[in-house]
Coordinates of C-alpha atoms in Angstrom, one line a residue:
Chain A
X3 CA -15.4 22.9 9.2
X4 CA -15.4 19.3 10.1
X5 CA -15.8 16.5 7.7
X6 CA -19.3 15.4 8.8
X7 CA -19.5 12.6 10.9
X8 CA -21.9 10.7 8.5
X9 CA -19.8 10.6 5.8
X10 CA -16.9 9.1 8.2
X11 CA -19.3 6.4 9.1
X12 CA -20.5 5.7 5.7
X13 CA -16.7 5.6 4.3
X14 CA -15.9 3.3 7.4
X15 CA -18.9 0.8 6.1
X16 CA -18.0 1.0 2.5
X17 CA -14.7 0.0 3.3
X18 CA -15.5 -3.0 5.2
X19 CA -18.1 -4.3 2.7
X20 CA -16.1 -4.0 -0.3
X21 CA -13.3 -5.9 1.6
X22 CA -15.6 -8.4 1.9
X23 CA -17.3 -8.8 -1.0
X24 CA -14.2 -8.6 -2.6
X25 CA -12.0 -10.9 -0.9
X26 CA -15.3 -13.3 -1.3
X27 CA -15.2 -13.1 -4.9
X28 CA -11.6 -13.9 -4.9
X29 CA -11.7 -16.8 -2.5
X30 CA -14.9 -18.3 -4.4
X31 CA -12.8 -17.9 -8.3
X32 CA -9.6 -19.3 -6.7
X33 CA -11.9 -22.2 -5.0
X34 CA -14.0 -22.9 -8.1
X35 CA -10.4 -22.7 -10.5
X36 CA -9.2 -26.0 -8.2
X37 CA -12.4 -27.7 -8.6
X38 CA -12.6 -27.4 -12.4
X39 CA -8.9 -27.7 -12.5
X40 CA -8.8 -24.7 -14.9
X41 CA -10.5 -22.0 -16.0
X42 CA -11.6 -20.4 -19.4
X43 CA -10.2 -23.2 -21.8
X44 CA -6.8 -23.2 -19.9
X45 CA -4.9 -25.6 -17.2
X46 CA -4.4 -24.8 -13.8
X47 CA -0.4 -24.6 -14.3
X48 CA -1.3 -22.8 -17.3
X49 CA -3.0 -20.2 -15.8
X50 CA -0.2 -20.7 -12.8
X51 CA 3.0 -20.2 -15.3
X52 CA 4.2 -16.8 -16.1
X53 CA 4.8 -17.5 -19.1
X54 CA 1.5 -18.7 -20.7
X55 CA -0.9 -16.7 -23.2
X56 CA -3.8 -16.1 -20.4
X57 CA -1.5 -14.2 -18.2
X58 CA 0.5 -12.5 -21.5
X59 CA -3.3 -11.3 -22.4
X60 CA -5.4 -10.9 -19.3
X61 CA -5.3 -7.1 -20.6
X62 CA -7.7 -9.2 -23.0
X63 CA -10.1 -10.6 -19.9
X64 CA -11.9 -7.0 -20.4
X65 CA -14.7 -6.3 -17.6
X66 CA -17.3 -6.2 -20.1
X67 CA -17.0 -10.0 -20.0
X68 CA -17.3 -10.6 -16.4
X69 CA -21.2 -10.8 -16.4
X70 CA -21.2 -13.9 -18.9
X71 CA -18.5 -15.3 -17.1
X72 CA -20.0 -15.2 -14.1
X73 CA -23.0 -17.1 -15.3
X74 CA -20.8 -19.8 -16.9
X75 CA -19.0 -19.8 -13.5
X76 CA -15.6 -19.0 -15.4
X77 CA -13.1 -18.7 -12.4
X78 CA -11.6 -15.8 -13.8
X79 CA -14.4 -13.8 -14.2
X80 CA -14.9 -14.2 -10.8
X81 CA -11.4 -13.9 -9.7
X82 CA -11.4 -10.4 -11.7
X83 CA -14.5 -9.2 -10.5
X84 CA -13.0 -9.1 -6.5
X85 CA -10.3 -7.6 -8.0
X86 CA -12.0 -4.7 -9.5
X87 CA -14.3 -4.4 -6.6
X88 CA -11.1 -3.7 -4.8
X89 CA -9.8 -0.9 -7.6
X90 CA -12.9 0.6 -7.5
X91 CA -13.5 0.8 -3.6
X92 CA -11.6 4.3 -3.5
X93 CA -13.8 5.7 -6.6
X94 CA -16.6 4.9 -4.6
X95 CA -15.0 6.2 -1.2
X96 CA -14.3 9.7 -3.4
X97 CA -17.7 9.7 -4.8
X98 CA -19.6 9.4 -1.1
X99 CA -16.8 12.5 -0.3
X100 CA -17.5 14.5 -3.2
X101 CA -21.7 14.4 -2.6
X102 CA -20.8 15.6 1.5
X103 CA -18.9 18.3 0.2
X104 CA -21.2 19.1 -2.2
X105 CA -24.1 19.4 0.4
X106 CA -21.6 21.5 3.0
X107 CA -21.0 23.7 0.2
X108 CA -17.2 23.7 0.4
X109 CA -16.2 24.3 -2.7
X110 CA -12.8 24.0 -2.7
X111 CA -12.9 20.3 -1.8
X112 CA -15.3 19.6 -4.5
X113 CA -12.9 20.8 -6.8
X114 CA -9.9 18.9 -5.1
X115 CA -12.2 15.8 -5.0
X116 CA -12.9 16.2 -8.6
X117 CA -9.2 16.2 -9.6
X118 CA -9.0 13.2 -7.6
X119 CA -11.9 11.3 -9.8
X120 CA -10.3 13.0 -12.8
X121 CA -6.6 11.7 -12.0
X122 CA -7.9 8.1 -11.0
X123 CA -10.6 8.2 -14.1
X124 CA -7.5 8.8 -16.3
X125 CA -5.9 5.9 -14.9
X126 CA -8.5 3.3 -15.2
X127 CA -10.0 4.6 -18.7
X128 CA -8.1 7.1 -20.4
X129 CA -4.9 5.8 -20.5
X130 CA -5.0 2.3 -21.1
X131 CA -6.9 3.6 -24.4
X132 CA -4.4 6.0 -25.4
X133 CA -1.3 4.4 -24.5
X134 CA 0.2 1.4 -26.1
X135 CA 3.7 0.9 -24.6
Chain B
X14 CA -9.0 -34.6 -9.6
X15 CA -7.7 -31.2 -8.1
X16 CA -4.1 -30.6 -9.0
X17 CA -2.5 -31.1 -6.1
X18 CA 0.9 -28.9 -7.3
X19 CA -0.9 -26.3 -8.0
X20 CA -3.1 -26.3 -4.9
X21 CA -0.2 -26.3 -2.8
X22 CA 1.5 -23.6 -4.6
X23 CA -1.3 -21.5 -4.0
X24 CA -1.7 -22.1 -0.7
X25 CA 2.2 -21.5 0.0
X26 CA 1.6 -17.9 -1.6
X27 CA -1.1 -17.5 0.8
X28 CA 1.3 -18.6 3.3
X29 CA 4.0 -15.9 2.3
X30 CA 1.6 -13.5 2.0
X31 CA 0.1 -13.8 5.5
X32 CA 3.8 -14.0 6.8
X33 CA 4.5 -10.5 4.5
X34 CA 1.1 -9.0 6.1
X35 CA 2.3 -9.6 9.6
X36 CA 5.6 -8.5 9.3
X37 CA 4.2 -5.5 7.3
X38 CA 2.2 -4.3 9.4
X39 CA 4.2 -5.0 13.1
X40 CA 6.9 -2.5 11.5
X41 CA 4.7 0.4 10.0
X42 CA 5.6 -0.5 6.4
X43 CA 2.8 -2.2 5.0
X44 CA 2.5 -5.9 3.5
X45 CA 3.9 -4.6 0.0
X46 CA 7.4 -3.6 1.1
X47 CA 7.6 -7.4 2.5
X48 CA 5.4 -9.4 0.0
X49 CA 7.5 -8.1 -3.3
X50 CA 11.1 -9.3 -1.7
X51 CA 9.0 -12.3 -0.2
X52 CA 7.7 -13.2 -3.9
X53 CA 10.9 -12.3 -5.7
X54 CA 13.6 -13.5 -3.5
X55 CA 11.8 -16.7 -2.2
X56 CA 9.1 -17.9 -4.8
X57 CA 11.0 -16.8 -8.0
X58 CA 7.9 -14.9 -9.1
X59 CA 9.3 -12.5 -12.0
X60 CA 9.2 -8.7 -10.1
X61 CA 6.7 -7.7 -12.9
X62 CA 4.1 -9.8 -11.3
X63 CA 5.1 -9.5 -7.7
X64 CA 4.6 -5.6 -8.1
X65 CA 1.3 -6.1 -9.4
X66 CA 0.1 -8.3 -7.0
X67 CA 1.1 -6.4 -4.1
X68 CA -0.4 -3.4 -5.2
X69 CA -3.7 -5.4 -4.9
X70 CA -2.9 -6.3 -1.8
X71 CA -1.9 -3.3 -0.9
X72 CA -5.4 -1.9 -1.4
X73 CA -6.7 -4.5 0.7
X74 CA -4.9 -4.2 3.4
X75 CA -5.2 -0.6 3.3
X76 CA -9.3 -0.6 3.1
X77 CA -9.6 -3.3 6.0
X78 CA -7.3 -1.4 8.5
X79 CA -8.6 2.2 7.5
X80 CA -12.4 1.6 7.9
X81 CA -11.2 1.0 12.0
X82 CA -9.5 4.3 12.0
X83 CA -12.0 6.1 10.1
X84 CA -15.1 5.1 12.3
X85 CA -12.7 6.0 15.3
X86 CA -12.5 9.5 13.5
X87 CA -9.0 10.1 13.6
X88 CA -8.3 9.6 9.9
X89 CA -8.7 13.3 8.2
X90 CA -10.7 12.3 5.3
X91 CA -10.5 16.1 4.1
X92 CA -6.6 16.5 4.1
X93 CA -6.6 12.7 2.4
X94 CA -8.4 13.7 -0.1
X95 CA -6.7 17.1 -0.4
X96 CA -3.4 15.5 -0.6
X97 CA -4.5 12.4 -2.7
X98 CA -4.7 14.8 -5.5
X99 CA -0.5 14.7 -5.6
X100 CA -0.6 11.2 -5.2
X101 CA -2.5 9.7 -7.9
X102 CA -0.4 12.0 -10.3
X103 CA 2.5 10.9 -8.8
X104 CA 1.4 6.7 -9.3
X105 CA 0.2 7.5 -12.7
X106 CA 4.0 8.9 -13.8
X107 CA 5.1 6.0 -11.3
X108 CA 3.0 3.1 -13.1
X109 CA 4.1 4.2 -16.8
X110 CA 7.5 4.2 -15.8
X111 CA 7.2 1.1 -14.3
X112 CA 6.0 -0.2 -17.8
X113 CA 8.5 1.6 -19.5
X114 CA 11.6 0.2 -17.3
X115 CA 9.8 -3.6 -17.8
X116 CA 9.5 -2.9 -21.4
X117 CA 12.8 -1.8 -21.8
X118 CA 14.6 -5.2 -19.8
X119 CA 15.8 -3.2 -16.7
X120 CA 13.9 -5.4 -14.1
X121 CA 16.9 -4.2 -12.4
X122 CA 16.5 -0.9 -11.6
X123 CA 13.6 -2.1 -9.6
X124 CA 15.2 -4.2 -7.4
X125 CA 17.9 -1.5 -6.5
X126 CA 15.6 0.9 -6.4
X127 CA 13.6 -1.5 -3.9
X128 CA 15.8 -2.2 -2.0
X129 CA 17.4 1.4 -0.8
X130 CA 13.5 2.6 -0.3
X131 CA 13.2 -0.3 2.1
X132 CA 16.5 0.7 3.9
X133 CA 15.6 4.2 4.0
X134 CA 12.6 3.9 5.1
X135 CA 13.4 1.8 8.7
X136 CA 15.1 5.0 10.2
X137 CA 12.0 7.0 10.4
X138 CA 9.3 4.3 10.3
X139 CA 11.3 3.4 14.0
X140 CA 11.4 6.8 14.7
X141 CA 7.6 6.9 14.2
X142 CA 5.6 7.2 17.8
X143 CA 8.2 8.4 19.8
X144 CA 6.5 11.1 20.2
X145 CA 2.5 12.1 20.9
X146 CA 1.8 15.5 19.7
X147 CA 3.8 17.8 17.3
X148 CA 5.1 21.1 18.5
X149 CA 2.5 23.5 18.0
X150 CA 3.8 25.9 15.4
X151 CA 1.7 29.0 14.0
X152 CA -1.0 28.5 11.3
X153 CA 0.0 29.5 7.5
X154 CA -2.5 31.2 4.7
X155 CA -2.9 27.2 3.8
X156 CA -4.4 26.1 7.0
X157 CA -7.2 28.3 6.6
X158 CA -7.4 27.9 2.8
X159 CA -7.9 24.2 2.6
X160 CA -8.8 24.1 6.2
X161 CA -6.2 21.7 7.8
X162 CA -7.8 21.9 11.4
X163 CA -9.3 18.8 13.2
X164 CA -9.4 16.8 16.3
X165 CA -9.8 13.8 17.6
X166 CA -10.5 11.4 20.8
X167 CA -7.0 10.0 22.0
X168 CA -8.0 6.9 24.1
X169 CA -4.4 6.5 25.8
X170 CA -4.6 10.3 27.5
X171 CA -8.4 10.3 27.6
X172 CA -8.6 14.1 25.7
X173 CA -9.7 15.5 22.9
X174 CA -6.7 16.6 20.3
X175 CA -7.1 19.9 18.2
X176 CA -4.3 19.8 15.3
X177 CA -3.9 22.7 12.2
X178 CA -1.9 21.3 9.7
X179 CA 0.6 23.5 7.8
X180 CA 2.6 23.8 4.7
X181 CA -0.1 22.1 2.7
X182 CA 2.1 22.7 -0.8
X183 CA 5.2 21.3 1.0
X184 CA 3.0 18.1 1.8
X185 CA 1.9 18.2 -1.6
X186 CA 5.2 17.5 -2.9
X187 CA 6.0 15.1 -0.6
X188 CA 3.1 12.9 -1.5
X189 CA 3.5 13.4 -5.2
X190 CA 6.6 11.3 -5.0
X191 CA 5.3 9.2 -2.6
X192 CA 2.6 8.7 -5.1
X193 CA 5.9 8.0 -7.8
X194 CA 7.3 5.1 -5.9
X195 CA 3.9 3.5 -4.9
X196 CA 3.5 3.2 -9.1
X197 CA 6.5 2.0 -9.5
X198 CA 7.0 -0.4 -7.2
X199 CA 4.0 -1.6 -6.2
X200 CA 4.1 -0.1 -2.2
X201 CA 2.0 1.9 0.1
X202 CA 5.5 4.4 0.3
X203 CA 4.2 4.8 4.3
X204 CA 7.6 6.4 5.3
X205 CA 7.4 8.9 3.2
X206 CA 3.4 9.8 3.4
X207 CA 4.7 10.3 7.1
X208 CA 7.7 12.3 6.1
X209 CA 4.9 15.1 3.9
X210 CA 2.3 14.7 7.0
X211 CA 4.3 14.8 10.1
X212 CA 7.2 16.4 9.1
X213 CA 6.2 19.0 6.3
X214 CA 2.6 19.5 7.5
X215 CA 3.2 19.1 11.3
X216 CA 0.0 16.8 12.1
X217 CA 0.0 14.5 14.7
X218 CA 1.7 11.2 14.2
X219 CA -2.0 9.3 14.6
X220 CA -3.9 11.5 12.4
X221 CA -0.9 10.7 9.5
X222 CA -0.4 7.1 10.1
X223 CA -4.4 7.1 9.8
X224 CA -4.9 9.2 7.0
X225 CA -1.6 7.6 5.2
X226 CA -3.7 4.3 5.4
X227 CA -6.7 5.5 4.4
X228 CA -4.8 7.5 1.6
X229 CA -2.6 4.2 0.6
X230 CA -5.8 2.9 -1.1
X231 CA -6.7 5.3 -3.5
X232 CA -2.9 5.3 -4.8
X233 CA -2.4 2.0 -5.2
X234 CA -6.2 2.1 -7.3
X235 CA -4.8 4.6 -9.4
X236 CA -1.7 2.5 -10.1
X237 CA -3.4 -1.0 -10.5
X238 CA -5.5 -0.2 -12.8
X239 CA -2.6 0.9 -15.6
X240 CA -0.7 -2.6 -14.2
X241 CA -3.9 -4.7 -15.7
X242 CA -4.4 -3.4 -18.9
X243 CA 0.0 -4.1 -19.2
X244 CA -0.9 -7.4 -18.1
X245 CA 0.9 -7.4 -15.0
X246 CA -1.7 -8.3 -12.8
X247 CA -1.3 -12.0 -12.8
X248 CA -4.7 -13.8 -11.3
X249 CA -3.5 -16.8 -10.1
X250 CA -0.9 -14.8 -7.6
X251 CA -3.2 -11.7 -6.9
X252 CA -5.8 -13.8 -5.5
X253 CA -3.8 -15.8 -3.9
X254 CA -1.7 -12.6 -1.7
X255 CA -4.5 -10.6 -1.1
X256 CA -6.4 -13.2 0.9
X257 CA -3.3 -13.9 2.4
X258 CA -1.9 -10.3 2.8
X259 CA -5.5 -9.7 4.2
X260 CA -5.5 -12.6 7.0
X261 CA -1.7 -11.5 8.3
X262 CA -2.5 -7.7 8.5
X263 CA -5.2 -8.5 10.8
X264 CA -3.5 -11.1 12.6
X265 CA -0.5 -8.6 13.1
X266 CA -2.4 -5.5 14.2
X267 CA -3.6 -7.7 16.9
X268 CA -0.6 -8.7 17.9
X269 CA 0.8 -4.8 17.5
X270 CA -1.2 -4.1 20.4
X271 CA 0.5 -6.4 22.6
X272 CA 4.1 -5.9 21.4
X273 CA 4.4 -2.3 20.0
X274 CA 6.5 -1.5 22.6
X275 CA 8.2 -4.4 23.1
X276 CA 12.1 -5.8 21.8
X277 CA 10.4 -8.6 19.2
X278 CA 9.8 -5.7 16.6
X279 CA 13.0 -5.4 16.3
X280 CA 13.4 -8.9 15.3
X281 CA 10.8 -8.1 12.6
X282 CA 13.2 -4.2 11.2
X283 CA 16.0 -6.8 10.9
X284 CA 14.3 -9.0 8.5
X285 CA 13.2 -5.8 6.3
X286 CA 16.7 -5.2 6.6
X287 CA 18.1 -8.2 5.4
X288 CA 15.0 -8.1 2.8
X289 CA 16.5 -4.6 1.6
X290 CA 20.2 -5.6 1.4
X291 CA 19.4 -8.9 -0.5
X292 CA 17.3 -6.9 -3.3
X293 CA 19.9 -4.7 -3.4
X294 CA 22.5 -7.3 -4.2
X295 CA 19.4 -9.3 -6.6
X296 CA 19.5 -5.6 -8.4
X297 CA 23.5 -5.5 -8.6
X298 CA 23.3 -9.4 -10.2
X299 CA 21.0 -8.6 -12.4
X300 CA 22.2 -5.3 -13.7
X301 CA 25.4 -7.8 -15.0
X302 CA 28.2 -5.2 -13.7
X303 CA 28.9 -7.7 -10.8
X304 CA 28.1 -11.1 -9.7
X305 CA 27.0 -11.9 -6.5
X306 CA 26.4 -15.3 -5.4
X307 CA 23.4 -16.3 -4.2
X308 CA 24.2 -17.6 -1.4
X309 CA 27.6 -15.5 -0.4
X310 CA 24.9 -12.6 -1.2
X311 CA 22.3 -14.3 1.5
X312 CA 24.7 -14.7 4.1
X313 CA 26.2 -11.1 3.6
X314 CA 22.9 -9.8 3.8
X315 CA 22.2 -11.6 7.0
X316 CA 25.6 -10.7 8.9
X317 CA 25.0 -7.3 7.8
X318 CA 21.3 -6.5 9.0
X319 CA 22.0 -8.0 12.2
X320 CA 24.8 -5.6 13.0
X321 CA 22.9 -2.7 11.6
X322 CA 19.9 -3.3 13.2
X323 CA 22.0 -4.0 16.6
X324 CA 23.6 -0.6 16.0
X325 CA 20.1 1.3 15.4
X326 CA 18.9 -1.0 18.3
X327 CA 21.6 0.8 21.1
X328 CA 21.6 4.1 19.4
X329 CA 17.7 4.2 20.2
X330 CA 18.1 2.8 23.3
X331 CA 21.3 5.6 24.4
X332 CA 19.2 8.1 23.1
X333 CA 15.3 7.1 25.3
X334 CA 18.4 7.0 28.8
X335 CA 19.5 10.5 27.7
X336 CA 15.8 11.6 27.4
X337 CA 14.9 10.1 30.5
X338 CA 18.3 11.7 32.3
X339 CA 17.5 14.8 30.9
X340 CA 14.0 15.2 32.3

């Protein structure tokens, strides 16, 4: 049993888009961060120094602000958002798998997929929740 | 007024990053094993932050080359996903260890650590494509079970390939700890996703390099994700390597296909080499049990990959006249 040659083509697209759009969000944060000299209340060689707050906290930058920051055209938020287009390319790669395996009725890989989901689920959600190092 | 220092900072990480992406992807390795020494070794950037960033790039790099190979069909989405399930274990463990050994001062331990997987990896990364097709070797209870057959078109010999995969626990090992090192130090680990594919599992070397790619994604995902919330995901650099990661992986697959069999990827092993060596010695500073010098270190490292890379270089070379004497 072959992995159907739709899916391969609509993994192939996926990837290419989310390249894209990703690397475009990055490219337009990074752009507007030199034009506003800043971003978010901080300098430029703030935000460039190891050593400063926003980089100690960006664990604060939480995605749930990325929608208002976008409208206030906060460099960050837009610098974050490619980012996490990028992280969450393979999710979305997985999920287009896990429906085709789902309609061929292999079982097996459904399961397999689904540890997949579960392991990189636990990644992104569960265990920044759960563990404070 | 744009700050000019910080404009041309970024545009210099750009700049290493395309020059990491080049050389990353001319020797098999991927932009990670060359942008962390590259950002550590050269820019000063704290390994902390050069880890994170590369595993961005690293996802990058790996979803712009594999969307080629998987419209070409010869990536086996099925065993990548099959095997992906030991990897993203394996960066989990990897990624909370990396926090651990930060939190605990032992920076390091990376750098060794670094530097030996680098080293270790050249041998068989070289090695890789010698050959076309495996040996074909009988089909085990697994290659029915998680059905490990497939083919593909190979444009070179103009024929379809048929391939059954074994040993699909073996290969599950493997790529857990391939999975370990890509958490903890912020790398694709491409040597040894070909080590659980090609050697273990007995695919052909296209399908793994393929697959590997397409696999090298998901990993790194896993890992990143735990780098942010630590904090190690630093914007200003991550932005600035994985645009220029990006532009040199492209730049240097294009120019793969003109020199893959050619002398100047040598030139390209010996600078890994000398990348590998000087971590290793960065590592051995650091740890405080012996000084190196900087700069007796860089010169060391630089005598030292030359002649092992000359070495590798004729023992490759004695060993492709035997081959052809023998035939």
């Amino acid at each position: 049993m072959q992995t159907s040659d739709k899916l391969t083509t609509l993994v192939s697209w996926i990837l290419k888009i989310a390249v894209f759009i990703s690397i475009g969000f990055v490219t337009v944060g990074s752009i507007l961060m030199f034009i506003f000299n800043g971003a978010d209340g901080y300098s430029i060689s703030q935000i460039e120094s190891y050593n400063s707050s926003i980089n100690l906290t960006s664990k604060a930058f939480s995605p749930v602000l990325i929608p208002s920051g976008l409208l206030a055209l906060n460099p960050i938020a837009f610098i974050s958002l490619g980012l996490w287009v990028l992280i969450f390319t393979p999710v979305t790669v997985l999920f287009s798998s896990l429906v085709d395996y789902i309609y061929m009725k292999n079982k097996l890989y459904v399961i397999l997929t689904f540890l997949v989901l579960f392991n990189l689920f636990t990644a992104i959600l569960i265990i920044p929740a759960f563990v404070k190092l | 007024m744009i700050d000019v220092g910080s404009l041309s900072d970024f545009l210099l990480i750009v700049f290493g990053g395309i020059i990491a992406g080049i050389i990353g992807s001319l020797t098999g390795l991927g932009g990670g094993s060359v942008l962390v020494p590259v950002l550590t070794l050269f820019y000063g950037v704290p390994i902390e932050y050069a880890t994170g960033a590369s595993l961005i790039s690293t996802i990058a790099t790996s979803a712009g080359s594999a969307s080629t190979y998987t419209k070409k069909g010869i990536a086996n989405i099925k065993i990548g996903v099959g095997l992906e399930v030991a990897t993203t274990l394996g960066a989990i463990v990897g990624a909370l260890t990396f926090a651990l050994v930060v939190h605990a001062n032992l920076q390091w331990i990376l750098f060794l650590l670094f530097g030996v997987v680098i080293l270790t990896s050249i041998i068989p990364t070289v090695k890789r494509g010698k050959y076309e097709f495996p040996e074909e070797k009988p089909a085990d209870f697994t290659s029915r079970l998680f059905q490990l057959s497939g083919k593909y078109h190979d444009e070179r010999s103009r024929k379809t390939v048929q391939y059954t995969g074994i040993r699909w626990w073996l290969g599950e090992i493997i790529m857990f700890f391939a999975g370990v090192l890509s958490g903890l130090l912020g790398i694709g680990s491409g040597a040894l996703k070909v080590l659980g594919m090609d050697w273990a599992m007995n695919l052909p070397m296209k399908v793994t390099t393929t697959t590997s790619n397409f696999m090298i994604g998901i990993t790194a995902a896993t890992g990143s994700s735990i780098y942010w919330y630590e904090g190690y995901i630093q914007f200003f650099l991550a932005g600035a390597t994985a645009i220029g990661v990006l532009i040199g992986s492209r730049i240097g697959s294009s120019i793969l296909l003109k020199v893959s069999n050619k002398e100047i990827r040598w030139i390209f092993f010996a600078i890994l080499t000398f990348l590998g060596i000087d971590m290793i010695f960065r590592g051995v500073t650091l740890s405080g049990f012996y000084y190196i010098n900087p700069l007796t270190g860089f010169t060391i490292a630089i005598a030292t990959a030359a002649v092992l890379i000359l070495l590798l270089y004729i023992k490759m070379k004695l060993e492709e006249r035997g081959n052809a004497n023998f035939r």
